[in-house]
mmCIF file of C-alpha atoms in Angstrom:
data_model
loop_
_atom_site.group_PDB
_atom_site.id
_atom_site.type_symbol
_atom_site.label_atom_id
_atom_site.label_comp_id
_atom_site.label_asym_id
_atom_site.label_seq_id
_atom_site.Cartn_x
_atom_site.Cartn_y
_atom_site.Cartn_z
ATOM 1 C CA MET A 1 -21.991 -48.081 26.898
ATOM 2 C CA HIS A 2 -21.369 -48.738 30.450
ATOM 3 C CA GLN A 3 -23.965 -47.366 32.987
ATOM 4 C CA THR A 4 -22.890 -46.119 36.362
ATOM 5 C CA TYR A 5 -25.172 -47.031 39.208
ATOM 6 C CA HIS A 6 -24.516 -46.088 42.774
ATOM 7 C CA ARG A 7 -25.592 -48.347 45.698
ATOM 8 C CA ILE A 8 -27.560 -46.607 48.465
ATOM 9 C CA GLY A 9 -28.049 -48.233 51.748
ATOM 10 C CA ARG A 10 -31.305 -49.043 53.492
ATOM 11 C CA LEU A 11 -30.868 -46.516 56.476
ATOM 12 C CA PRO A 12 -30.272 -43.276 54.329
ATOM 13 C CA GLU A 13 -33.256 -44.067 52.085
ATOM 14 C CA LEU A 14 -35.502 -44.752 55.180
ATOM 15 C CA ILE A 15 -34.389 -41.449 56.816
ATOM 16 C CA PHE A 16 -34.949 -39.526 53.440
ATOM 17 C CA GLY A 17 -38.520 -41.233 53.019
ATOM 18 C CA LEU A 18 -39.375 -40.114 56.573
ATOM 19 C CA PHE A 19 -38.156 -36.541 55.730
ATOM 20 C CA LEU A 20 -40.287 -36.528 52.683
ATOM 21 C CA PHE A 21 -43.300 -37.829 54.599
ATOM 22 C CA GLY A 22 -42.804 -35.119 57.175
ATOM 23 C CA ILE A 23 -42.813 -32.545 54.441
ATOM 24 C CA GLY A 24 -45.948 -34.117 52.957
ATOM 25 C CA CYS A 25 -47.649 -33.994 56.658
ATOM 26 C CA VAL A 26 -46.786 -30.216 57.000
ATOM 27 C CA SER A 27 -48.156 -29.517 53.492
ATOM 28 C CA THR A 28 -51.384 -31.276 54.249
ATOM 29 C CA ILE A 29 -51.813 -29.632 57.511
ATOM 30 C CA TYR A 30 -51.297 -26.185 56.097
ATOM 31 C CA GLY A 31 -53.479 -26.948 53.199
ATOM 32 C CA TRP A 32 -56.253 -27.888 55.375
ATOM 33 C CA SER A 33 -55.879 -24.758 57.449
ATOM 34 C CA TYR A 34 -56.188 -22.649 54.394
ATOM 35 C CA GLY A 35 -59.500 -24.134 53.352
ATOM 36 C CA LEU A 36 -60.349 -26.574 50.755
ATOM 37 C CA GLY A 37 -63.284 -24.805 49.178
ATOM 38 C CA ARG A 38 -65.784 -26.910 47.268
ATOM 39 C CA LEU A 39 -65.612 -28.870 43.917
ATOM 40 C CA ASN A 40 -66.809 -25.837 41.868
ATOM 41 C CA ASP A 41 -64.895 -23.174 43.707
ATOM 42 C CA ILE A 42 -61.658 -24.805 44.889
ATOM 43 C CA GLY A 43 -60.058 -23.101 47.894
ATOM 44 C CA PRO A 44 -56.460 -22.085 48.325
ATOM 45 C CA GLY A 45 -55.498 -25.135 50.571
ATOM 46 C CA ALA A 46 -56.592 -27.801 48.094
ATOM 47 C CA PHE A 47 -53.680 -27.791 45.956
ATOM 48 C CA PRO A 48 -50.989 -28.000 48.918
ATOM 49 C CA MET A 49 -53.237 -30.637 50.649
ATOM 50 C CA GLY A 50 -53.361 -32.687 47.408
ATOM 51 C CA LEU A 51 -49.531 -32.282 47.017
ATOM 52 C CA GLY A 52 -48.926 -33.264 50.610
ATOM 53 C CA ILE A 53 -51.162 -36.411 50.501
ATOM 54 C CA GLY A 54 -49.280 -37.426 47.304
ATOM 55 C CA LEU A 55 -46.059 -36.961 48.730
ATOM 56 C CA MET A 56 -46.937 -38.904 51.799
ATOM 57 C CA ILE A 57 -48.079 -41.723 49.587
ATOM 58 C CA LEU A 58 -45.061 -41.713 47.549
ATOM 59 C CA ALA A 59 -42.673 -41.517 50.630
ATOM 60 C CA ALA A 60 -44.501 -44.501 52.203
ATOM 61 C CA LEU A 61 -43.831 -46.566 49.081
ATOM 62 C CA ALA A 62 -40.179 -45.558 48.822
ATOM 63 C CA MET A 63 -39.853 -46.407 52.605
ATOM 64 C CA ARG A 64 -41.366 -49.883 51.956
ATOM 65 C CA GLU A 65 -39.100 -50.425 48.980
ATOM 66 C CA ALA A 66 -36.007 -49.196 51.134
ATOM 67 C CA GLY A 67 -37.057 -51.786 53.820
ATOM 68 C CA THR A 68 -35.896 -54.647 51.500
ATOM 69 C CA GLN A 69 -32.700 -56.730 52.597
ATOM 70 C CA ASP A 70 -30.293 -55.618 49.802
ATOM 71 C CA PRO A 71 -29.094 -52.041 48.992
ATOM 72 C CA VAL A 72 -30.884 -50.623 46.124
ATOM 73 C CA SER A 73 -28.870 -49.473 42.942
ATOM 74 C CA ARG A 74 -29.949 -46.079 41.738
ATOM 75 C CA ARG A 75 -28.903 -43.899 38.915
ATOM 76 C CA LEU A 76 -27.794 -40.304 40.246
ATOM 77 C CA ALA A 77 -28.522 -38.504 36.984
ATOM 78 C CA PRO A 78 -32.263 -37.805 37.418
ATOM 79 C CA ALA A 79 -31.603 -36.217 40.719
ATOM 80 C CA PHE A 80 -29.350 -33.664 38.828
ATOM 81 C CA PHE A 81 -31.906 -32.930 36.126
ATOM 82 C CA TYR A 82 -35.420 -33.031 37.630
ATOM 83 C CA LEU A 83 -34.882 -30.434 40.448
ATOM 84 C CA PRO A 84 -33.358 -27.835 38.189
ATOM 85 C CA GLY A 85 -35.868 -28.596 35.581
ATOM 86 C CA VAL A 86 -38.728 -27.526 37.803
ATOM 87 C CA ILE A 87 -36.668 -24.493 39.022
ATOM 88 C CA ILE A 88 -36.216 -23.396 35.391
ATOM 89 C CA TRP A 89 -39.879 -23.867 34.532
ATOM 90 C CA ALA A 90 -40.858 -21.902 37.741
ATOM 91 C CA LEU A 91 -38.240 -19.090 36.460
ATOM 92 C CA LEU A 92 -39.573 -19.085 32.968
ATOM 93 C CA ILE A 93 -43.489 -19.217 33.349
ATOM 94 C CA GLU A 94 -43.887 -15.630 33.780
ATOM 95 C CA GLY A 95 -41.799 -14.257 31.042
ATOM 96 C CA ALA A 96 -41.467 -16.926 28.523
ATOM 97 C CA GLY A 97 -45.018 -18.539 28.979
ATOM 98 C CA LEU A 98 -46.304 -21.828 29.483
ATOM 99 C CA LEU A 99 -45.164 -23.339 26.054
ATOM 100 C CA VAL A 100 -41.579 -22.577 26.441
ATOM 101 C CA ALA A 101 -41.349 -23.107 30.283
ATOM 102 C CA THR A 102 -42.880 -26.719 29.768
ATOM 103 C CA MET A 103 -40.784 -27.355 26.683
ATOM 104 C CA ALA A 104 -37.531 -26.608 28.905
ATOM 105 C CA LEU A 105 -38.844 -28.613 31.644
ATOM 106 C CA ILE A 106 -39.601 -31.807 29.626
ATOM 107 C CA LEU A 107 -36.317 -31.379 27.676
ATOM 108 C CA MET A 108 -34.286 -30.936 30.983
ATOM 109 C CA CYS A 109 -35.877 -34.210 32.497
ATOM 110 C CA SER A 110 -35.231 -35.921 29.352
ATOM 111 C CA VAL A 111 -31.607 -35.464 29.519
ATOM 112 C CA ALA A 112 -31.638 -37.728 32.530
ATOM 113 C CA GLU A 113 -33.046 -40.598 30.709
ATOM 114 C CA GLU A 114 -30.550 -43.519 29.349
ATOM 115 C CA HIS A 115 -31.543 -42.965 25.668
ATOM 116 C CA LEU A 116 -32.610 -39.429 24.915
ATOM 117 C CA ASN A 117 -35.206 -39.361 22.128
ATOM 118 C CA LEU A 118 -35.512 -35.721 21.220
ATOM 119 C CA LYS A 119 -38.592 -36.220 18.889
ATOM 120 C CA ARG A 120 -40.560 -38.115 21.748
ATOM 121 C CA ALA A 121 -39.371 -35.151 24.246
ATOM 122 C CA VAL A 122 -40.716 -32.323 22.007
ATOM 123 C CA LEU A 123 -44.069 -34.252 21.386
ATOM 124 C CA LEU A 124 -44.647 -34.905 25.150
ATOM 125 C CA SER A 125 -43.651 -31.228 25.983
ATOM 126 C CA LEU A 126 -46.508 -29.972 23.291
ATOM 127 C CA ILE A 127 -49.048 -32.405 24.771
ATOM 128 C CA LEU A 128 -48.313 -31.295 28.296
ATOM 129 C CA THR A 129 -48.545 -27.773 27.148
ATOM 130 C CA ALA A 130 -51.921 -28.346 25.561
ATOM 131 C CA VAL A 131 -53.251 -29.999 28.656
ATOM 132 C CA GLY A 132 -51.754 -27.260 30.923
ATOM 133 C CA TYR A 133 -53.437 -24.827 28.819
ATOM 134 C CA LEU A 134 -56.755 -26.550 28.958
ATOM 135 C CA VAL A 135 -56.564 -27.253 32.686
ATOM 136 C CA PHE A 136 -54.959 -24.329 34.192
ATOM 137 C CA ILE A 137 -55.632 -21.419 31.594
ATOM 138 C CA LEU A 138 -59.104 -22.243 30.347
ATOM 139 C CA GLY A 139 -60.313 -24.638 33.311
ATOM 140 C CA PHE A 140 -59.067 -22.569 36.285
ATOM 141 C CA GLY A 141 -58.774 -19.284 34.832
ATOM 142 C CA LEU A 142 -55.221 -18.818 35.804
ATOM 143 C CA THR A 143 -53.235 -15.881 34.208
ATOM 144 C CA PHE A 144 -50.374 -17.611 32.648
ATOM 145 C CA ASN A 145 -49.811 -16.629 29.034
ATOM 146 C CA LEU A 146 -49.331 -19.417 26.463
ATOM 147 C CA ILE A 147 -46.415 -17.518 24.832
ATOM 148 C CA GLY A 148 -44.783 -15.066 27.285
ATOM 149 C CA ASP A 149 -43.887 -11.382 27.230
ATOM 150 C CA TRP A 150 -40.468 -12.037 26.148
ATOM 151 C CA PHE A 151 -41.528 -12.858 22.653
#
């Protein structure tokens, strides 16, 4: 099986890294302005600020890698499956529930892998659903249903 890789030059990767770093900065600033709250009572700005800091760190690492001399080979399949997977999760979470939305996300993202292991993808989606249930529904008290209204 022949794998197709596309070569991406240094300058486009650096520009995109700067773009992502800027989005992380904006998210961090807006998160800070909303208020972080306390450890036992997290405010509305904690999540966007944490996301922004994480994005800035990842963008800085990507820009560091893009600073190498040679163009980097990349598979384009993940870009075509990860973002739609997140969008599908966001669309399904209300009506279908956490279990179905998470399974759809993991299976969609697993398609981008070179060797799809369906058993491993289903097991990962069940584990992530359990963790999401424990953290977000039981821990934070969010109003997601485990099994949605559609069923």
